[in-house]
Amino acid sequence: LTGDVGRYRPDGVLEILGRLDDQVKIRGVRIEPAEIAATIHQLSDVSSCHVAAVPDETGQPCLVAYVVAAQGTETTPSRLRQQLDRLLPAPMVPSRFVLLDRLPLTPNGKVDRRALPTPDWSESPAVHFDSEFSPDCHCATPALGQPAPSPHRGERVGVRSR
């Protein structure tokens, strides 16, 4: 099973309706927000958390971590980011952290996703991208008569490299 939900329409076309799980695709990487939330929840200064893909101001999905600090501790988005940088691959580190006093819950005790606040997109992002470096495909490099770059030689090559 792939986790995708679909149906055949009367005209025979397969229509994709969504997913059975909460898996999302962000910048080409499939991510399970619950896995990220489980990692965040293991941090000593976190009481509870929820991770969701939220559309940013351009409509692109971004990972947002809603975090409740453990009692008697104070945490910051930058501290959380530093801890997660050591524990998770870069695409799985949320781009925004929203600190809450408590997570909004439905009457049956689940996180009320509709009641979660919208992140402040005007704040600086949690993930900083190097605007001068963007990895690219090296498939054309040998065709240009140049040796393919090698990370084993410490070469850092991107689309803006000269």
XYZ file of N, CA and C in Angstrom:
486
model
N 0.824 -1.194 0.000
C 0.000 0.000 0.000
C 0.862 1.250 0.000
N 0.389 2.260 -0.685
C 1.160 3.498 -0.786
C 0.717 4.563 0.208
N -0.473 4.419 0.773
C -1.012 5.447 1.654
C -1.897 6.430 0.912
N -1.919 6.347 -0.422
C -2.764 7.234 -1.214
C -4.194 6.691 -1.261
N -5.155 7.602 -1.303
C -6.564 7.230 -1.423
C -7.041 7.742 -2.765
N -7.700 6.874 -3.521
C -8.192 7.272 -4.827
C -9.409 6.476 -5.218
N -9.966 6.819 -6.357
C -11.112 6.085 -6.881
C -11.120 6.231 -8.393
N -11.765 5.276 -9.018
C -11.971 5.366 -10.447
C -13.283 6.101 -10.692
N -13.225 7.127 -11.515
C -14.430 7.852 -11.892
C -15.183 7.041 -12.938
N -16.452 7.354 -13.177
C -17.228 6.605 -14.188
C -16.587 6.618 -15.578
N -15.798 7.672 -15.882
C -15.151 7.736 -17.201
C -13.849 6.937 -17.249
N -13.505 6.237 -16.132
C -12.327 5.379 -16.103
C -11.051 6.047 -15.648
N -11.093 7.333 -15.350
C -9.914 8.075 -14.900
C -9.746 7.876 -13.396
N -8.501 7.639 -12.977
C -8.190 7.501 -11.557
C -8.088 8.885 -10.929
N -8.862 9.122 -9.875
C -8.866 10.404 -9.178
C -8.211 10.214 -7.814
N -7.156 10.976 -7.542
C -6.465 10.906 -6.260
C -7.184 11.832 -5.287
N -7.602 11.269 -4.136
C -8.381 12.034 -3.164
C -7.559 12.526 -1.985
N -6.404 11.931 -1.750
C -5.580 12.346 -0.623
C -4.769 11.181 -0.088
N -4.494 11.214 1.224
C -3.688 10.176 1.855
C -4.388 9.652 3.091
N -4.070 8.413 3.453
C -4.587 7.811 4.674
C -3.848 8.331 5.903
N -2.601 8.736 5.712
C -1.787 9.211 6.828
C -1.595 10.722 6.698
N -0.751 11.275 7.534
C -0.505 12.721 7.508
C 0.745 13.088 6.729
N 1.279 12.150 5.959
C 2.514 12.404 5.224
C 2.314 13.572 4.261
N 3.317 14.453 4.196
C 3.267 15.615 3.310
C 4.537 15.648 2.466
N 4.458 16.364 1.367
C 5.632 16.534 0.510
C 6.017 18.001 0.541
N 7.234 18.268 1.032
C 7.721 19.637 1.131
C 9.053 19.728 0.403
N 9.111 20.629 -0.571
C 10.311 20.808 -1.409
C 10.803 19.467 -1.952
N 9.857 18.608 -2.366
C 10.202 17.342 -2.994
C 10.524 16.210 -2.049
N 10.431 16.430 -0.746
C 10.763 15.398 0.237
C 9.494 14.989 0.965
N 9.237 13.674 1.010
C 8.082 13.171 1.761
C 8.427 13.146 3.244
N 7.554 13.749 4.035
C 7.813 13.915 5.467
C 6.585 13.485 6.264
N 6.832 12.804 7.362
C 5.777 12.407 8.297
C 5.864 13.337 9.513
N 4.967 14.319 9.631
C 5.046 15.262 10.746
C 5.032 14.593 12.123
N 4.358 13.475 12.266
C 4.312 12.793 13.572
C 5.698 12.325 14.009
N 6.551 11.957 13.061
C 7.920 11.559 13.406
C 8.701 12.747 13.964
N 8.501 13.910 13.378
C 9.183 15.113 13.849
C 8.658 15.475 15.237
N 7.338 15.402 15.414
C 6.742 15.712 16.713
C 7.270 14.764 17.794
N 7.436 13.498 17.462
C 7.960 12.530 18.434
C 9.380 12.905 18.856
N 10.189 13.367 17.915
C 11.558 13.788 18.235
C 11.545 15.036 19.105
N 10.698 16.003 18.765
C 10.614 17.238 19.550
C 10.140 16.923 20.971
N 9.184 16.018 21.072
C 8.620 15.686 22.383
C 9.670 15.070 23.308
N 10.712 14.480 22.759
C 11.771 13.871 23.564
C 12.727 14.911 24.161
N 12.682 16.140 23.685
C 13.568 17.179 24.211
C 13.152 17.515 25.644
N 14.132 17.727 26.508
C 13.855 17.923 27.931
C 13.056 19.191 28.238
N 13.141 20.205 27.391
C 12.429 21.443 27.674
C 11.078 21.552 26.957
N 10.557 20.402 26.470
C 9.274 20.391 25.762
C 8.284 19.504 26.507
N 7.099 20.056 26.766
C 6.033 19.306 27.424
C 5.165 18.586 26.389
N 4.762 19.313 25.349
C 3.970 18.712 24.278
C 4.185 19.507 23.000
N 3.826 18.891 21.898
C 4.014 19.577 20.615
C 3.133 18.955 19.545
N 3.000 19.686 18.475
C 2.287 19.222 17.286
C 3.010 19.828 16.085
N 3.217 19.040 15.050
C 3.875 19.529 13.837
C 2.893 19.401 12.681
N 2.802 20.454 11.887
C 1.879 20.464 10.755
C 2.518 21.171 9.570
N 2.049 20.814 8.385
C 2.437 21.524 7.163
C 1.423 22.651 6.985
N 1.909 23.879 6.999
C 1.051 25.055 6.913
C 1.492 25.869 5.702
N 0.543 26.299 4.862
C 0.945 27.125 3.718
C 1.487 28.475 4.175
N 2.647 28.865 3.612
C 3.217 30.165 3.957
C 2.529 31.260 3.147
N 3.073 32.467 3.190
C 2.438 33.588 2.500
C 2.408 33.422 0.987
N 3.249 32.534 0.443
C 3.233 32.279 -1.001
C 2.404 31.054 -1.357
N 1.861 30.375 -0.338
C 1.050 29.185 -0.580
C 1.836 27.885 -0.547
N 3.156 27.978 -0.362
C 3.994 26.775 -0.299
C 3.910 26.161 1.100
N 3.818 24.822 1.190
C 3.740 24.207 2.522
C 5.065 24.307 3.272
N 4.981 24.662 4.539
C 6.147 24.755 5.420
C 5.841 23.990 6.693
N 6.865 23.368 7.260
C 6.677 22.675 8.527
C 6.655 23.688 9.662
N 5.632 23.587 10.493
C 5.501 24.458 11.650
C 5.368 23.573 12.879
N 6.174 23.850 13.899
C 6.101 23.117 15.160
C 5.419 24.003 16.193
N 4.323 23.506 16.744
C 3.617 24.179 17.831
C 4.106 23.517 19.112
N 4.754 24.277 19.978
C 5.469 23.708 21.121
C 4.984 24.318 22.424
N 4.784 23.448 23.424
C 4.493 23.875 24.786
C 5.721 23.515 25.613
N 6.332 24.520 26.241
C 7.541 24.290 27.041
C 7.191 23.511 28.303
N 8.136 22.689 28.732
C 7.962 21.948 29.982
C 7.901 22.937 31.140
N 7.140 22.568 32.176
C 6.980 23.449 33.323
C 8.338 23.743 33.970
N 8.578 25.005 34.262
C 9.830 25.397 34.892
C 10.971 25.620 33.918
N 10.708 25.486 32.619
C 11.755 25.726 31.622
C 11.322 26.839 30.681
N 12.294 27.467 30.095
C 12.031 28.463 29.061
C 12.799 28.025 27.830
N 12.119 28.000 26.735
C 12.792 27.617 25.499
C 12.520 28.684 24.447
N 13.325 28.685 23.421
C 13.178 29.640 22.325
C 13.214 28.870 21.011
N 12.681 29.461 19.963
C 12.771 28.796 18.664
C 14.214 28.482 18.259
N 15.144 29.390 18.535
C 16.530 29.136 18.128
C 17.129 27.971 18.921
N 16.775 27.854 20.188
C 17.271 26.724 20.989
C 16.699 25.407 20.455
N 15.407 25.403 20.148
C 14.787 24.198 19.589
C 15.444 23.825 18.259
N 15.666 24.846 17.435
C 16.278 24.622 16.123
C 17.674 24.010 16.268
N 18.461 24.532 17.195
C 19.814 24.006 17.409
C 19.773 22.544 17.838
N 18.851 22.211 18.725
C 18.744 20.832 19.187
C 18.305 19.914 18.048
N 17.343 20.360 17.258
C 16.827 19.518 16.173
C 17.811 19.385 15.020
N 18.651 20.397 14.820
C 19.677 20.304 13.773
C 20.599 19.112 14.011
N 20.788 18.743 15.272
C 21.643 17.599 15.608
C 20.893 16.272 15.523
N 19.559 16.321 15.571
C 18.773 15.089 15.658
C 18.045 14.700 14.373
N 17.779 15.674 13.515
C 16.969 15.416 12.319
C 17.689 15.852 11.053
N 17.375 15.215 9.922
C 17.889 15.717 8.640
C 17.308 17.112 8.376
N 18.034 17.929 7.673
C 17.641 19.330 7.432
C 16.210 19.494 6.907
N 15.740 18.666 5.948
C 14.367 18.882 5.465
C 13.293 18.632 6.520
N 13.647 17.957 7.615
C 12.665 17.636 8.649
C 12.653 18.643 9.798
N 13.564 19.598 9.798
C 13.580 20.626 10.846
C 12.528 21.671 10.470
N 11.543 21.909 11.357
C 10.494 22.879 11.030
C 11.060 24.251 10.692
N 10.397 24.931 9.754
C 10.857 26.256 9.362
C 10.324 27.333 10.298
N 9.307 27.020 11.086
C 8.769 27.947 12.081
C 8.447 27.182 13.357
N 8.627 27.871 14.480
C 8.255 27.338 15.787
C 7.287 28.335 16.420
N 6.157 27.837 16.897
C 5.181 28.675 17.582
C 5.097 28.167 19.016
N 5.478 29.029 19.968
C 5.444 28.643 21.379
C 4.060 28.966 21.948
N 3.458 27.977 22.582
C 2.112 28.113 23.130
C 2.102 27.783 24.617
N 1.110 28.318 25.341
C 0.916 27.946 26.743
C 0.351 26.533 26.838
N -0.506 26.198 25.867
C -1.067 24.851 25.787
C -1.565 24.623 24.368
N -1.620 23.355 23.968
C -2.155 23.021 22.655
C -3.678 23.046 22.720
N -4.347 23.608 21.709
C -5.815 23.561 21.707
C -6.274 22.128 21.455
N -7.231 21.669 22.239
C -7.711 20.293 22.129
C -9.192 20.256 21.784
N -9.578 19.203 21.090
C -10.989 18.954 20.819
C -11.598 18.321 22.069
N -12.915 18.213 22.141
C -13.540 17.586 23.310
C -13.065 16.153 23.588
N -12.606 15.447 22.548
C -12.119 14.073 22.777
C -10.617 14.013 23.037
N -9.955 15.176 23.247
C -8.560 15.195 23.667
C -7.524 15.225 22.562
N -7.950 15.293 21.312
C -6.997 15.383 20.200
C -6.681 16.848 19.914
N -5.534 17.083 19.262
C -5.156 18.463 18.919
C -6.187 19.023 17.939
N -6.706 20.186 18.267
C -7.663 20.876 17.401
C -6.871 21.663 16.371
N -6.655 21.057 15.228
C -5.804 21.657 14.191
C -6.352 22.989 13.699
N -7.667 23.120 13.668
C -8.264 24.373 13.179
C -8.043 25.528 14.148
N -7.816 25.216 15.419
C -7.627 26.268 16.427
C -6.168 26.672 16.599
N -5.246 25.990 15.896
C -3.830 26.361 15.996
C -3.614 27.730 15.347
N -2.830 28.583 15.971
C -2.623 29.919 15.397
C -1.783 29.865 14.123
N -2.031 30.834 13.269
C -1.220 30.966 12.058
C 0.136 31.543 12.452
N 1.229 30.957 11.951
C 2.557 31.500 12.292
C 2.715 32.928 11.788
N 3.568 33.672 12.463
C 3.897 35.028 12.034
C 4.974 34.918 10.955
N 4.563 35.041 9.710
C 5.501 34.868 8.592
C 6.462 36.036 8.469
N 6.187 37.146 9.186
C 7.092 38.295 9.094
C 8.360 38.086 9.919
N 8.319 37.153 10.896
C 9.513 36.866 11.685
C 10.531 36.151 10.806
N 11.788 36.229 11.191
C 12.812 35.556 10.409
C 12.587 34.054 10.503
N 12.797 33.331 9.409
C 12.527 31.902 9.396
C 13.500 31.132 10.282
N 13.052 29.958 10.696
C 13.895 29.092 11.522
C 14.984 28.448 10.681
N 14.717 28.275 9.405
C 15.705 27.657 8.532
C 16.272 28.745 7.637
N 17.562 28.897 7.653
C 18.214 29.917 6.831
C 18.900 29.231 5.652
N 18.537 29.641 4.465
C 19.144 29.066 3.280
C 20.271 29.959 2.801
N 21.343 29.361 2.366
C 22.486 30.088 1.837
C 22.122 30.545 0.425
N 21.898 31.841 0.251
C 21.459 32.341 -1.049
C 22.543 32.225 -2.110
N 23.787 32.055 -1.719
C 24.876 31.932 -2.674
C 25.129 30.483 -3.086
N 24.523 29.533 -2.385
C 24.769 28.135 -2.706
C 23.459 27.405 -2.910
N 23.337 26.766 -4.047
C 22.185 25.926 -4.324
C 22.702 24.701 -5.052
N 22.584 23.511 -4.444
C 23.099 22.325 -5.114
C 22.373 22.105 -6.433
N 23.087 21.566 -7.383
C 22.456 21.315 -8.668
C 22.783 19.910 -9.147
N 22.235 19.548 -10.268
C 22.500 18.242 -10.868
C 23.807 18.352 -11.644
N 24.686 17.416 -11.436
C 25.998 17.447 -12.087
C 26.037 16.582 -13.341
N 24.851 16.188 -13.818
C 24.824 15.248 -14.935
C 25.440 15.837 -16.205
N 25.400 17.166 -16.390
C 25.933 17.768 -17.605
C 27.414 18.102 -17.491
N 27.961 18.094 -16.289
C 29.345 18.508 -16.100
C 30.326 17.685 -16.924
N 30.280 16.319 -16.894
C 31.225 15.567 -17.722
C 31.062 15.857 -19.214
N 29.827 16.140 -19.647
C 29.603 16.432 -21.061
C 30.257 17.744 -21.459
N 30.514 18.619 -20.507
C 31.164 19.893 -20.795
C 32.683 19.779 -20.766
N 33.178 18.569 -20.560
C 34.614 18.353 -20.552
C 35.273 18.666 -19.227
N 34.494 18.792 -18.189
C 35.037 19.068 -16.870
C 34.804 17.847 -15.975
N 35.706 17.610 -15.038
C 35.473 16.487 -14.137
C 34.278 16.777 -13.228
N 33.529 15.727 -12.899
C 32.394 15.886 -12.000
C 32.906 16.263 -10.610
N 32.251 17.186 -9.926
C 32.679 17.564 -8.581
C 32.542 16.386 -7.619
N 33.380 16.363 -6.638
C 33.364 15.259 -5.679
C 33.308 15.791 -4.258
N 32.293 15.354 -3.488
C 32.247 15.778 -2.087
C 33.406 15.194 -1.289
N 34.013 14.116 -1.820
C 35.148 13.503 -1.135
C 36.381 14.411 -1.191
N 36.419 15.307 -2.158
C 37.522 16.265 -2.256
C 37.146 17.589 -1.609
N 35.979 17.633 -0.967
C 35.552 18.843 -0.276
C 35.041 19.920 -1.205
N 34.677 19.549 -2.430
C 34.194 20.546 -3.377
C 32.736 20.877 -3.108
N 32.418 22.148 -3.158
C 31.064 22.636 -2.937
C 30.641 23.342 -4.215
N 29.776 22.704 -4.973
C 29.399 23.250 -6.275
C 27.900 23.421 -6.328
N 27.471 24.554 -6.825
C 26.038 24.833 -6.938
C 25.771 25.577 -8.216
N 24.508 25.954 -8.423
C 24.122 26.587 -9.670
C 24.752 27.958 -9.863
N 25.210 28.594 -8.791
C 25.843 29.911 -8.908
C 27.367 29.834 -8.904
N 27.903 28.607 -8.877
C 29.359 28.456 -8.850
C 29.953 28.891 -10.170
N 31.203 29.369 -10.102
C 31.893 29.779 -11.330
C 33.116 28.919 -11.510
